[in-house]
XYZ file of C-alpha atoms in Angstrom:
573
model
C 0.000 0.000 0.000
C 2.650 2.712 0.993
C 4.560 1.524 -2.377
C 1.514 2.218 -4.052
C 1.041 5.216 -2.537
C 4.447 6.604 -3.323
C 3.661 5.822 -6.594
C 0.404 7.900 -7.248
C 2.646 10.626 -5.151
C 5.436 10.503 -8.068
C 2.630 10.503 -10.291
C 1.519 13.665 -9.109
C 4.597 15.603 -8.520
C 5.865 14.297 -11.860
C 2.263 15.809 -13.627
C 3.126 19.219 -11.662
C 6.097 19.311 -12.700
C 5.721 18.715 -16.756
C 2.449 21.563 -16.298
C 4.637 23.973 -14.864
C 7.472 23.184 -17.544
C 4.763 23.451 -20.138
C 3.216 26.762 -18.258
C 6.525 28.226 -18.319
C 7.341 27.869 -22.205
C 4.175 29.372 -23.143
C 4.596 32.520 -20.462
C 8.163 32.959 -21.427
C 7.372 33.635 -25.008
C 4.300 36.199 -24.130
C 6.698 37.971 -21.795
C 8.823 38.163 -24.654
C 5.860 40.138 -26.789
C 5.298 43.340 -26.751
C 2.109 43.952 -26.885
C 0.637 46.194 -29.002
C -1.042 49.472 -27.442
C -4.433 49.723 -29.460
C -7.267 52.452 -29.226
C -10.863 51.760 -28.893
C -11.693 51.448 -31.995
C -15.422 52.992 -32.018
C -16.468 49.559 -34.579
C -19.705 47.421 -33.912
C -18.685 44.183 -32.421
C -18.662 41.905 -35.881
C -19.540 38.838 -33.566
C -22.693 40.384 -31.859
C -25.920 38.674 -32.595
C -27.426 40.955 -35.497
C -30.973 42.018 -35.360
C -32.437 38.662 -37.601
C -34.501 36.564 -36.340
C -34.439 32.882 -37.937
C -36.021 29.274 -38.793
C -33.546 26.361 -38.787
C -34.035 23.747 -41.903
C -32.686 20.435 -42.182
C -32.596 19.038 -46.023
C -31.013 15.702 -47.139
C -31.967 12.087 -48.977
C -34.690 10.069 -47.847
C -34.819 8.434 -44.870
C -35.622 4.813 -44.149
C -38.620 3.442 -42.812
C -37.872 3.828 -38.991
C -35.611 6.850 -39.107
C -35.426 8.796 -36.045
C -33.759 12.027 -37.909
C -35.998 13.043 -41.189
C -35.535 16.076 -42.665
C -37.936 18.966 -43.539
C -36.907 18.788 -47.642
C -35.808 15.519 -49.291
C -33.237 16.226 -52.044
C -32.169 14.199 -54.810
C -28.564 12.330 -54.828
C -25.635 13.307 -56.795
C -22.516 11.287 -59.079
C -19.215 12.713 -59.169
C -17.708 13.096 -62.006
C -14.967 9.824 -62.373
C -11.701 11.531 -62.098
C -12.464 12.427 -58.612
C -12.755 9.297 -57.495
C -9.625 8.064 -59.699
C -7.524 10.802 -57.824
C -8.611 9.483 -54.229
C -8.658 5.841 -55.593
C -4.797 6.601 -56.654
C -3.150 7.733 -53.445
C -2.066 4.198 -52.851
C -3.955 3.420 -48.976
C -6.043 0.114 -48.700
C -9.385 -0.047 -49.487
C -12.048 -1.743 -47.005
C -15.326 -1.792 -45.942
C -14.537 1.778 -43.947
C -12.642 3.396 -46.733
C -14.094 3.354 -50.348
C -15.210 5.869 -52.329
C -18.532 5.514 -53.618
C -18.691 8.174 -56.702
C -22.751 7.407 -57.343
C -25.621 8.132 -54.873
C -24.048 10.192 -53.077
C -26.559 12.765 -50.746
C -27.052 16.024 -50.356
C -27.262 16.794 -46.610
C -27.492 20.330 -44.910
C -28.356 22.451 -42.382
C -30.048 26.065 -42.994
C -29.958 28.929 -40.800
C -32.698 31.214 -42.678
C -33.414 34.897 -41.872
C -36.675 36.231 -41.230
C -36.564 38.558 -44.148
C -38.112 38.922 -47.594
C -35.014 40.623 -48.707
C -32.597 38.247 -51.167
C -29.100 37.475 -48.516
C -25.840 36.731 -49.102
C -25.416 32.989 -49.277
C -22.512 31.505 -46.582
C -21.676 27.680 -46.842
C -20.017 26.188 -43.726
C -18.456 22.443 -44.213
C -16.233 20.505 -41.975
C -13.136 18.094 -42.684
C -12.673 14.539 -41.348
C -15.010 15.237 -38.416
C -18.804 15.859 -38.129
C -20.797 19.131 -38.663
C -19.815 21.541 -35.864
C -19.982 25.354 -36.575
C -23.610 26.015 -35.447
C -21.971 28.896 -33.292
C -20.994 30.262 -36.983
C -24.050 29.483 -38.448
C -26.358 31.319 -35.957
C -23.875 34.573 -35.690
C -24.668 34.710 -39.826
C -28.023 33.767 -40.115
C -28.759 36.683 -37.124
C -26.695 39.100 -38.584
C -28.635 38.741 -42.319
C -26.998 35.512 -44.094
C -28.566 32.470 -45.707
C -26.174 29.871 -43.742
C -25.967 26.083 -44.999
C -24.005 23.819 -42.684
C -22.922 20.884 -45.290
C -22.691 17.275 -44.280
C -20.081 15.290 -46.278
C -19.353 13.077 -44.050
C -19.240 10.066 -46.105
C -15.884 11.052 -47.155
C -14.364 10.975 -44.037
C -11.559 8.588 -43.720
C -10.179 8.506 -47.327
C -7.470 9.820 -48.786
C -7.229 12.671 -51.886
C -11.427 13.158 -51.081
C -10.644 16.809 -51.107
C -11.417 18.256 -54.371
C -14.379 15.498 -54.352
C -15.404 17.161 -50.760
C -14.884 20.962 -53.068
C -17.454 19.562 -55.737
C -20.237 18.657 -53.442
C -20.015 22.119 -52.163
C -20.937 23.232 -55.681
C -23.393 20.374 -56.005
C -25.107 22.507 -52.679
C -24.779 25.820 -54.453
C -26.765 24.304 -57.943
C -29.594 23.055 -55.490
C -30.030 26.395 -53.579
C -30.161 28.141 -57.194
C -32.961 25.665 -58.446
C -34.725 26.211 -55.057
C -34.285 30.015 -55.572
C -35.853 29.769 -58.828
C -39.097 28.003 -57.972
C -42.026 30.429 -56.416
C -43.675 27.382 -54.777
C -39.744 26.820 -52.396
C -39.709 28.906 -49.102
C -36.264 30.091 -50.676
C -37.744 31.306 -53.859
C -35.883 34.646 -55.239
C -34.726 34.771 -51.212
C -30.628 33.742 -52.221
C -28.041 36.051 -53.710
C -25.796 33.696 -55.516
C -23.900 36.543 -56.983
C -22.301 36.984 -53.276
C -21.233 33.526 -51.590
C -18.396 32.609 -49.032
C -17.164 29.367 -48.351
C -15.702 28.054 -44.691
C -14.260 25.109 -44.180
C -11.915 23.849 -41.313
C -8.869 21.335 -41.819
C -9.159 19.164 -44.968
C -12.588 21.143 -45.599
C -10.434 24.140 -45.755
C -8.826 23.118 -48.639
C -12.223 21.945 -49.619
C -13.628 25.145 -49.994
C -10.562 27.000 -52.164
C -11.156 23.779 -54.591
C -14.292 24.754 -54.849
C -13.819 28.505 -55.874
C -11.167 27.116 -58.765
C -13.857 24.036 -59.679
C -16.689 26.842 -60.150
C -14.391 28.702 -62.684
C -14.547 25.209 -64.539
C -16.667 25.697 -67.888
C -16.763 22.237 -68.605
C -15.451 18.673 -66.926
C -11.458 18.096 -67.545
C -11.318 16.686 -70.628
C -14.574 16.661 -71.800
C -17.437 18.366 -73.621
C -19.804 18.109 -70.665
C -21.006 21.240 -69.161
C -20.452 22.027 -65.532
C -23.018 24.652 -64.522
C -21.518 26.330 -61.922
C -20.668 30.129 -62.199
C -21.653 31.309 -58.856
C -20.420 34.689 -57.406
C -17.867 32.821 -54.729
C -16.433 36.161 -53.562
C -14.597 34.909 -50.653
C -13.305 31.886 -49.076
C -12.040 30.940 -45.559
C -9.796 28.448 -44.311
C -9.711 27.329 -40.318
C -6.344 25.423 -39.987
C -6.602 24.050 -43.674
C -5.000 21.223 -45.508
C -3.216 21.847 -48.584
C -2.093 20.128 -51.707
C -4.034 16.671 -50.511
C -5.846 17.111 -53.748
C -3.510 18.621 -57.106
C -5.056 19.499 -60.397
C -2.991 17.944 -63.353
C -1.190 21.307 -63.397
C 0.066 21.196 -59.933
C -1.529 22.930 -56.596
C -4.632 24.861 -56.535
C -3.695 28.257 -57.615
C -7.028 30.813 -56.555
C -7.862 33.561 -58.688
C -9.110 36.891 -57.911
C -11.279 35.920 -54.586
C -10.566 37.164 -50.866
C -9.006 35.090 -48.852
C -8.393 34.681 -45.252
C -6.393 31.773 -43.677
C -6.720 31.157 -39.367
C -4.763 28.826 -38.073
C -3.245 27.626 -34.197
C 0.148 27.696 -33.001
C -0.743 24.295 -31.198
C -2.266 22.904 -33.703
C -1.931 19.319 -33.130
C -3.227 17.644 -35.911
C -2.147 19.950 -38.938
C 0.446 21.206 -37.084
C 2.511 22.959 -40.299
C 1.230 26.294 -41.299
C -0.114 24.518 -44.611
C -3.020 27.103 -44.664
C 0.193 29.790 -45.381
C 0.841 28.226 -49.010
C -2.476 28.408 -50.310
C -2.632 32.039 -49.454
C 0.649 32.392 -51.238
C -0.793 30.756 -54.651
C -3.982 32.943 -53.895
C -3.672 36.003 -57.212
C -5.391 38.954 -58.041
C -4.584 40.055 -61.827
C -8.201 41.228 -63.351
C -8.341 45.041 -62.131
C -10.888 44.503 -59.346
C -10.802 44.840 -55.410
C -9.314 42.185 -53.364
C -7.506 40.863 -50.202
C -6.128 38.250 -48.948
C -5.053 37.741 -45.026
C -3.686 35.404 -42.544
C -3.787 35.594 -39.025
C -1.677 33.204 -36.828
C -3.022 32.874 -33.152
C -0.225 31.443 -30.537
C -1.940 29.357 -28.207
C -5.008 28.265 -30.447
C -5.180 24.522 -31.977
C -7.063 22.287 -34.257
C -10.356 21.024 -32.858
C -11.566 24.421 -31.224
C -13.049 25.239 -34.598
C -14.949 22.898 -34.064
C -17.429 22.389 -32.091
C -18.240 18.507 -32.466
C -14.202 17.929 -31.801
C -13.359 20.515 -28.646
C -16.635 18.843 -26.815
C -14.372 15.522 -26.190
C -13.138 14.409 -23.099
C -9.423 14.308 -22.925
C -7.168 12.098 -20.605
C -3.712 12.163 -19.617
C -1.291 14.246 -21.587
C -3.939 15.167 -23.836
C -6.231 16.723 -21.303
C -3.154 18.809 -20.043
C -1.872 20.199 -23.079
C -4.758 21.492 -24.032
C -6.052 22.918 -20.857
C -3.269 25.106 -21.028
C -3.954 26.990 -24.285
C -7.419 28.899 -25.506
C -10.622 27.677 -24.131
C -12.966 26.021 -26.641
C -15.098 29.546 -26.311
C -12.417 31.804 -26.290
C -11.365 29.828 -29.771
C -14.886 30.661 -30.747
C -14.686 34.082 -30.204
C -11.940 35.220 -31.893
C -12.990 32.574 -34.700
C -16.855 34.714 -35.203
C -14.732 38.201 -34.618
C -11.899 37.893 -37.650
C -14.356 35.393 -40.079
C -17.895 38.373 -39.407
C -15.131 40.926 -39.686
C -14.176 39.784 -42.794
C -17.168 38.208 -44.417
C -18.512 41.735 -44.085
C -15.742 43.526 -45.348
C -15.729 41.617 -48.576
C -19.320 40.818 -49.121
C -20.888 43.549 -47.700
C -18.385 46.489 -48.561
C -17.420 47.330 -44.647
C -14.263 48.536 -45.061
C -14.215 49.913 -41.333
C -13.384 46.637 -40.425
C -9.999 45.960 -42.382
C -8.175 47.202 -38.979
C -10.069 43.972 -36.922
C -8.185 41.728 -39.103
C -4.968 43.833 -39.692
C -3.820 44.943 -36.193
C -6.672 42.657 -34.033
C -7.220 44.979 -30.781
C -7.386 42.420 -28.199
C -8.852 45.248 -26.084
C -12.060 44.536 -27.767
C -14.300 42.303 -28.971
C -13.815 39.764 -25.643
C -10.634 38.711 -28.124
C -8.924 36.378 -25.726
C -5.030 38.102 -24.956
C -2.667 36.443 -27.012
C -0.067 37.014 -29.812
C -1.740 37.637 -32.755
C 0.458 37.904 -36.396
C -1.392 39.089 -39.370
C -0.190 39.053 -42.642
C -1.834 40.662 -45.762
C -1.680 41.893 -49.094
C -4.645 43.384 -51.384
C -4.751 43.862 -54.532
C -3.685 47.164 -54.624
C -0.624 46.923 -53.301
C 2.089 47.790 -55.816
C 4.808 45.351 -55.195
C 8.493 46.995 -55.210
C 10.129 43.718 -54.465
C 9.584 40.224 -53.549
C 12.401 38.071 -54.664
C 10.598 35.710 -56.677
C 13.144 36.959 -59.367
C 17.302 36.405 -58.814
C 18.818 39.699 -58.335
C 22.091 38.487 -60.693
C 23.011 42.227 -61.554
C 22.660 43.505 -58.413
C 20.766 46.699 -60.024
C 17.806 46.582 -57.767
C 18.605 46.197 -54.574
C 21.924 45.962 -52.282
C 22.307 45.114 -48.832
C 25.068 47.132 -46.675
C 26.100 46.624 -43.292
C 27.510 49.398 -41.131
C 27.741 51.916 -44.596
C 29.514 49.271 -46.206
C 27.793 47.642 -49.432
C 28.264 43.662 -49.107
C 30.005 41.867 -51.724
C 28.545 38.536 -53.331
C 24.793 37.939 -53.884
C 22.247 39.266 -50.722
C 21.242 35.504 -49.225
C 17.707 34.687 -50.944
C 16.587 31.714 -48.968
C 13.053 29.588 -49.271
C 10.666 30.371 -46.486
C 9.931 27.557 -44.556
C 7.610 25.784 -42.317
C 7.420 23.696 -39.239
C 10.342 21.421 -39.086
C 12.390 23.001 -41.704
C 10.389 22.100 -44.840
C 10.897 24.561 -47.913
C 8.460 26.282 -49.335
C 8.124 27.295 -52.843
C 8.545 30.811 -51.376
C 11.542 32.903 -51.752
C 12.726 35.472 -49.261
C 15.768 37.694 -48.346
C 17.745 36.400 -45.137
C 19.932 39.022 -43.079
C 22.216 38.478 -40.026
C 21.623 41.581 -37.796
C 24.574 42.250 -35.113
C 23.738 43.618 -31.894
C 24.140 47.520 -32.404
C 25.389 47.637 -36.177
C 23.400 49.132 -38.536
C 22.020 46.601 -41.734
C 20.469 48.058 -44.455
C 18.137 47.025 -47.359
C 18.334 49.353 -50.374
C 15.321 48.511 -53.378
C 15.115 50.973 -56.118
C 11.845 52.759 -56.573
C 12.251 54.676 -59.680
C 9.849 52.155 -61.186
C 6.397 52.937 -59.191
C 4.300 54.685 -60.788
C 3.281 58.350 -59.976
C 5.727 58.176 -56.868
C 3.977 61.118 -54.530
C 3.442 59.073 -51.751
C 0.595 61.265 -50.489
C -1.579 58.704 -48.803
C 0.454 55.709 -49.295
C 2.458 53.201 -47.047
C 5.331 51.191 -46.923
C 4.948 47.955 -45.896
C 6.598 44.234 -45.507
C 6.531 41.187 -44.270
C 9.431 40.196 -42.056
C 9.703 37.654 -39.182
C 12.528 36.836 -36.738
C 14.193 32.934 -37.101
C 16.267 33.263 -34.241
C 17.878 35.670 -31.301
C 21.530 35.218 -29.026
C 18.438 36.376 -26.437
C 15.879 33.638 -27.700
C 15.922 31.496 -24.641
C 15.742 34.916 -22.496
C 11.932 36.183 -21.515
C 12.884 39.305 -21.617
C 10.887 41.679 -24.129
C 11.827 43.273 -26.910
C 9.838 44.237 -30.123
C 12.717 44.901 -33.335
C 10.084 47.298 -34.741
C 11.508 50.121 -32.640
C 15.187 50.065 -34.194
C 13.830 50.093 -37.352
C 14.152 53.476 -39.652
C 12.757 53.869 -43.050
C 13.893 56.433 -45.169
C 13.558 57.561 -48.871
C 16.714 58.883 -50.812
C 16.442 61.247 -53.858
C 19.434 60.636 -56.407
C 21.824 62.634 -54.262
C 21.201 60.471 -51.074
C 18.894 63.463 -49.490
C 16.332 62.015 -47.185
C 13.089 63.328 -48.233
C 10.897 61.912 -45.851
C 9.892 62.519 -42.790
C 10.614 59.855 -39.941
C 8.328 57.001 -40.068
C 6.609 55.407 -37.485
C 4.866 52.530 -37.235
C 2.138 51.470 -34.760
C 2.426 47.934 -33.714
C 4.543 45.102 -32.391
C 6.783 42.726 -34.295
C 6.558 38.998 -32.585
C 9.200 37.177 -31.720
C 10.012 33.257 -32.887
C 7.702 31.763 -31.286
C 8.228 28.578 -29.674
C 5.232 25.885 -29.444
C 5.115 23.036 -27.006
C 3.825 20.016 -27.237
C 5.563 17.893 -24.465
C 2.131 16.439 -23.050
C 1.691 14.495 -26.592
C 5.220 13.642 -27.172
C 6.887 10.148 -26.679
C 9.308 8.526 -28.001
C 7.647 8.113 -31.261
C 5.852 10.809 -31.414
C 7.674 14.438 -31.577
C 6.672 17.892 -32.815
C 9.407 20.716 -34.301
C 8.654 23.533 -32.165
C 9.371 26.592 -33.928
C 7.341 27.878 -37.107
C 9.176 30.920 -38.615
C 5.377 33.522 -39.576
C 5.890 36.321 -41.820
C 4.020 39.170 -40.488
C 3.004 42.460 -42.084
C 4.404 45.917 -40.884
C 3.250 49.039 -42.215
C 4.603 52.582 -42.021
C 2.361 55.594 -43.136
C 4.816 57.976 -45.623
C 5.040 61.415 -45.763
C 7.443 63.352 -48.348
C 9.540 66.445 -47.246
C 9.853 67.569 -51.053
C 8.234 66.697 -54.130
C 10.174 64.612 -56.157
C 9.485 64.148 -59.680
C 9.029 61.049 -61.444
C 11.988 60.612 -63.745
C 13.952 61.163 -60.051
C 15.960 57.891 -59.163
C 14.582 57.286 -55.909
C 16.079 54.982 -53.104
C 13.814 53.243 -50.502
C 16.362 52.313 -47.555
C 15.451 49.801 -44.570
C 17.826 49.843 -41.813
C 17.431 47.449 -38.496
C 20.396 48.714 -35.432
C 18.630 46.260 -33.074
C 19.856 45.874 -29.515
C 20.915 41.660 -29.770
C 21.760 39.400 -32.563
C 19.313 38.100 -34.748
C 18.302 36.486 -37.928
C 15.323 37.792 -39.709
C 13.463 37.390 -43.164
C 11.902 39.638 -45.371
C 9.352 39.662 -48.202
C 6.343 41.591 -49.827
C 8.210 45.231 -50.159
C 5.282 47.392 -51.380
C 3.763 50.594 -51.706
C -0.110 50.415 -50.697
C -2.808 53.383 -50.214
C-alpha cells in the first residue's frame, strides 16, 4: 500500500512538474511580446448577434422506414464526375469496408440557418473536414446578422485519402440546389438567395475543400470533356480554419485561386495539422483582373485544431492530452476570436465594410472579448504595388543591395526559401539578413519604377519575421520594430521623408510546445518561422518628380543578434 502510494505521489509531482514546464514555455514567449497598445476602436462588435430573427431547416436524402432524424426537404442524390474518385482511388492506402469511395448516390445533406426577411441574402456555406458538422456557433452569428447559412454534411468522405477536391465539388453540387430552389415560387427560398455573393468556410481538410471549390466553379466544362459544368456562382470569398493543402492537385500542380478574398486562421498548437499549410495556399492565392481584393492570414499562438470545431473541442481528454490542451485557448475563447476575424471579414468583402480591415490587420485584443494572445497578421490586397519580392534572382545587383555598417556587401544578398514547421521549404523565396547587436544593416530597393511616386496617402509595408535571437531562450521583451528606420533617398542620397513610425509590435520566434503528446515516437518541431506584415504611413519632405531615381532604404540597429526574413516590399494606399 505505501509503495503504491508513493507511486500515485510521483505521479503527481511528476504531472506538476511537466504543467509547470509546459506553463513556463508558453509565459516565457508572451513575456517576450510586446504587446501592441491599441485604441478603442469605435467599430460594432462583428460577432454580436445581429438584429435577424431565424427558422432552422434540415434538407437531405430520404430516410428509411424507422428513421429517427428526417428532414424537412428531401433532395435528390448526386454522381461525381470519375476523375475524382480516380484521384482518391490513386493515393495508394487500402481499401475496405470503412474506406471506399462511392462516386454514385451520393446525398445532399445540410443544415439552414434562414433569416426572417423577404429581402434576397448573401449565401454563406459552412463544411467541416474529417469530423462531423460543428460550426452552429458560426451558423447562428450569420443567419442573425442577415446571411442564408448552410451547414454541409459530407461526411461520407471521411476517412479517405485525396477526397478533397471530391469534398470541393459537393459544395458546388449545394450551391446548384439552392439556385434551383431560388428559382421556384412554390420553395420557401424562392428569389430569397443572392448567388452573386457567396463565401465558403471550411476547417482542416474542408479548408482546402472550400478554395477547390472557388477554382472548380471557374470550370466551364469537366477536364477533358465536352460536358457542361453549370456552376458560375459569385464565390467572392473563401475561408480556411487550420486548412489542408495540396491533398488534392489538379494535373497542373496545386490549386492556384484567382481573384477571390481570402483569409487563412490557423493555431500555433495545432496538433493535428500542425505545419502552417493554410500559409501556401494564401501564397498561390492572385489577383490580376483590375478589381478589389484581399487576402489575409492571421496566426493565433496558443489556439489549436479542434476548437473550430465544435463537435471535436466537446471531447473528453485524458492524460497528456487533457493537459496540453487545458493550457492553451478555451474552446469559447477559440470561438470568439474565430466569429470576430471570419464576421469581420465576411462583411468587409461581401458587404463592402471597409471599417473593419483594422479587426483583421492589427486585431485589438482590447475589444471584442478577443482572448489576450499574440496575434500575427499578414496581408496583401490587390492594390498593393509590389516593389520587391524576390521571386526573381537579383544576378546584376541593379535593384537592390544590402550594406552593413555603410559598407555595401560583396557577393549575392542571401535569398533563402521560407519555410515551415520542421524546416520544410516552401516554394517561397525570401531575403535572409544576419543583424549584429548595435550595427546598422540596411536594405536598399530601387523605386524609380512605381508609378506616380507622390506618396501622399500611401504606405510602406513588408513582411518580415525573426528565425532566431543570441536572447531567444531569455523572456525578456523586446519588439525589433523600434530600431527600425525607413527612409527615402532622392538621387543625391537626401532624405526626403519625414521619420516614419509605425504602430504595432513585431513577434518574436515563437516557440510551441507540445511535451504532453510527445513520446518517443511521437515528436513535434517547435518553432514555425510567420511572416508578419508591418506598415509605415509615408510622408514626403519635397516633391520629387518622377523621372527622379529614388532609393527606398530599410535599416534594423537592433539591440541583440538576430536572424530575420523579409518579403512583400510594397507601396499600398
Amino acid at each position: 500500500m505505501k509503495r503504491l502510494l508513493a507511486h500515485l505521489v510521483s505521479i503527481i509531482i511528476l504531472s506538476i512538474s511537466l504543467s509547470a514546464t509546459a506553463y513556463e514555455v508558453l509565459q516565457c514567449v508572451s513575456d517576450k511580446y510586446i504587446f501592441p497598445k491599441t485604441q478603442k476602436s469605435g467599430l460594432s462588435n462583428p460577432a454580436e448577434r445581429g438584429k435577424y430573427k431565424f427558422d432552422v431547416i434540415t434538407y437531405g436524402e430520404k430516410p428509411f422506414l424507422f428513421s429517427i432524424d428526417k428532414p424537412d426537404i428531401i433532395t435528390p442524390t448526386i454522381t461525381l464526375p470519375s476523375f475524382l474518385a480516380e484521384y482518391s482511388k490513386n493515393q495508394g492506402y487500402k481499401y475496405d469496408a470503412y474506406h471506399t469511395f462511392e462516386s454514385a448516390n451520393l446525398a445532399l445533406d445540410g443544415k439552414v440557418w434562414f433569416p426572417d426577411t423577404s429581402e434576397k441574402k448573401p449565401v454563406i456555406l459552412l463544411v467541416h473536414g474529417n469530423s462531423d458538422p460543428g460550426f452552429d456557433y458560426l451558423g447562428e452569428l450569420f443567419s442573425s446578422r442577415g446571411y442564408v447559412v448552410v451547414q454541409v454534411d459530407q461526411t461520407y468522405l471521411n476517412g479517405l485519402m485525396g477526397e478533397s477536391g471530391a469534398r470541393g465539388w459537393v459544395l458546388l453540387e449545394h450551391l446548384k440546389l439552392l439556385r434551383s430552389w431560388n428559382r421556384k415560387q412554390d420553395s420557401i427560398f424562392y428569389n430569397k438567395l443572392d448567388l452573386e455573393n457567396i463565401a465558403l468556410i471550411g476547417m482542416s481538410r474542408g479548408g482546402e475543400a472550400v478554395s477547390l471549390a472557388s477554382t472548380f466553379n471557374n470550370l466551364k466544362t469537366l477536364p477533358n470533356s465536352d460536358k457542361l459544368t453549370e456552376f458560375g456562382f459569385g464565390i467572392k470569398s473563401v475561408v480556411a480554419l487550420a486548412p489542408m493543402d495540396g491533398q488534392y492537385q489538379h494535373a497542373n500542380g496545386k490549386n492556384i485561386l484567382r481573384n477571390t478574398n481570402y483569409l487563412v486562421l490557423q493555431g500555433g498548437h495545432d496538433a493535428d495539422v500542425y505545419q502552417f499549410l493554410g500559409s501556401q495556399q494564401w501564397q498561390r492565392t492572385l489577383f490580376d483582373d483590375g478589381n478589389d481584393y484581399v487576402k489575409y492570414s492571421i496566426y493565433v499562438y496558443k489556439a489549436n485544431h479542434i476548437n473550430f470545431n465544435q463537435d471535436m473541442s466537446n471531447d473528453t481528454h485524458w492524460g497528456g492530452s487533457k493537459r496540453f490542451y487545458k493550457k492553451l485557448l478555451s474552446p469559447k475563447q477559440q470561438e470568439q476570436l474565430t466569429k470576430v476575424f471570419v464576421s469581420a471579414f465576411i462583411d468587409l468583402t461581401l458587404l463592402g465594410k471597409k471599417e473593419y480591415e483594422n479587426i483583421l490587420r492589427r486585431p485589438p485584443i482590447s475589444e471584442f472579448d478577443l482572448p489576450k494572445d499574440i496575434y500575427v497578421s499578414r496581408y496583401i490586397t490587390s492594390a498593393f504595388q509590389v516593389i520587391e519580392n524576390f521571386d526573381i534572382l537579383n544576378t546584376d545587383r541593379k535593384r537592390y543591395k544590402v550594406l552593413v555598417d555603410g559598407q555595401e556587401q560583396l557577393g549575392m544578398p542571401s535569398i533563402v526559401k521560407e519555410q515551415l514547421r520542421g524546416g520544410v521549404d516552401t516554394p517561397n523565396n525570401v531575403l535572409a539578413l544576419k543583424l549584429k547587436k548595435q550595427v546598422e544593416t540596411s536594405f536598399q530597393v530601387k523605386l524609380a519604377s512605381i508609378d506616380g511616386l507622390t506618396m501622399k496617402d500611401k504606405f510602406l509595408t513588408f513582411a518580415i519575421a525573426v528565425l532566431d535571437s543570441e536572447k531567444n531562450r531569455e523572456c525578456s521583451p523586446y519588439n525589433l520594430l523600434s530600431d527600425i528606420k525607413i527612409e527615402i533617398l532622392n538621387k543625391y542620397g537626401v532624405v526626403i521623408n519625414q521619420n516614419f513610425t509605425s504602430p504595432g509590435s513585431i513577434s518574436p520566434l515563437l516557440t510551441s510546445d507540445y511535451s504532453e503528446l510527445e513520446n518517443k515516437d511521437v515528436s513535434y518541431p517547435p518553432t514555425e518561422p510567420l511572416l508578419q506584415t508591418v506598415v509605415f504611413p509615408i510622408e514626403l519632405i519635397a516633391e520629387s518628380s518622377n523621372t527622379d531615381e529614388i532609393i527606398l532604404n530599410i535599416s534594423f540597429t537592433p539591440s541583440q543578434n538576430m536572424s530575420i526574413i523579409l518579403d512583400d516590399i510594397s507601396i499600398a494606399r
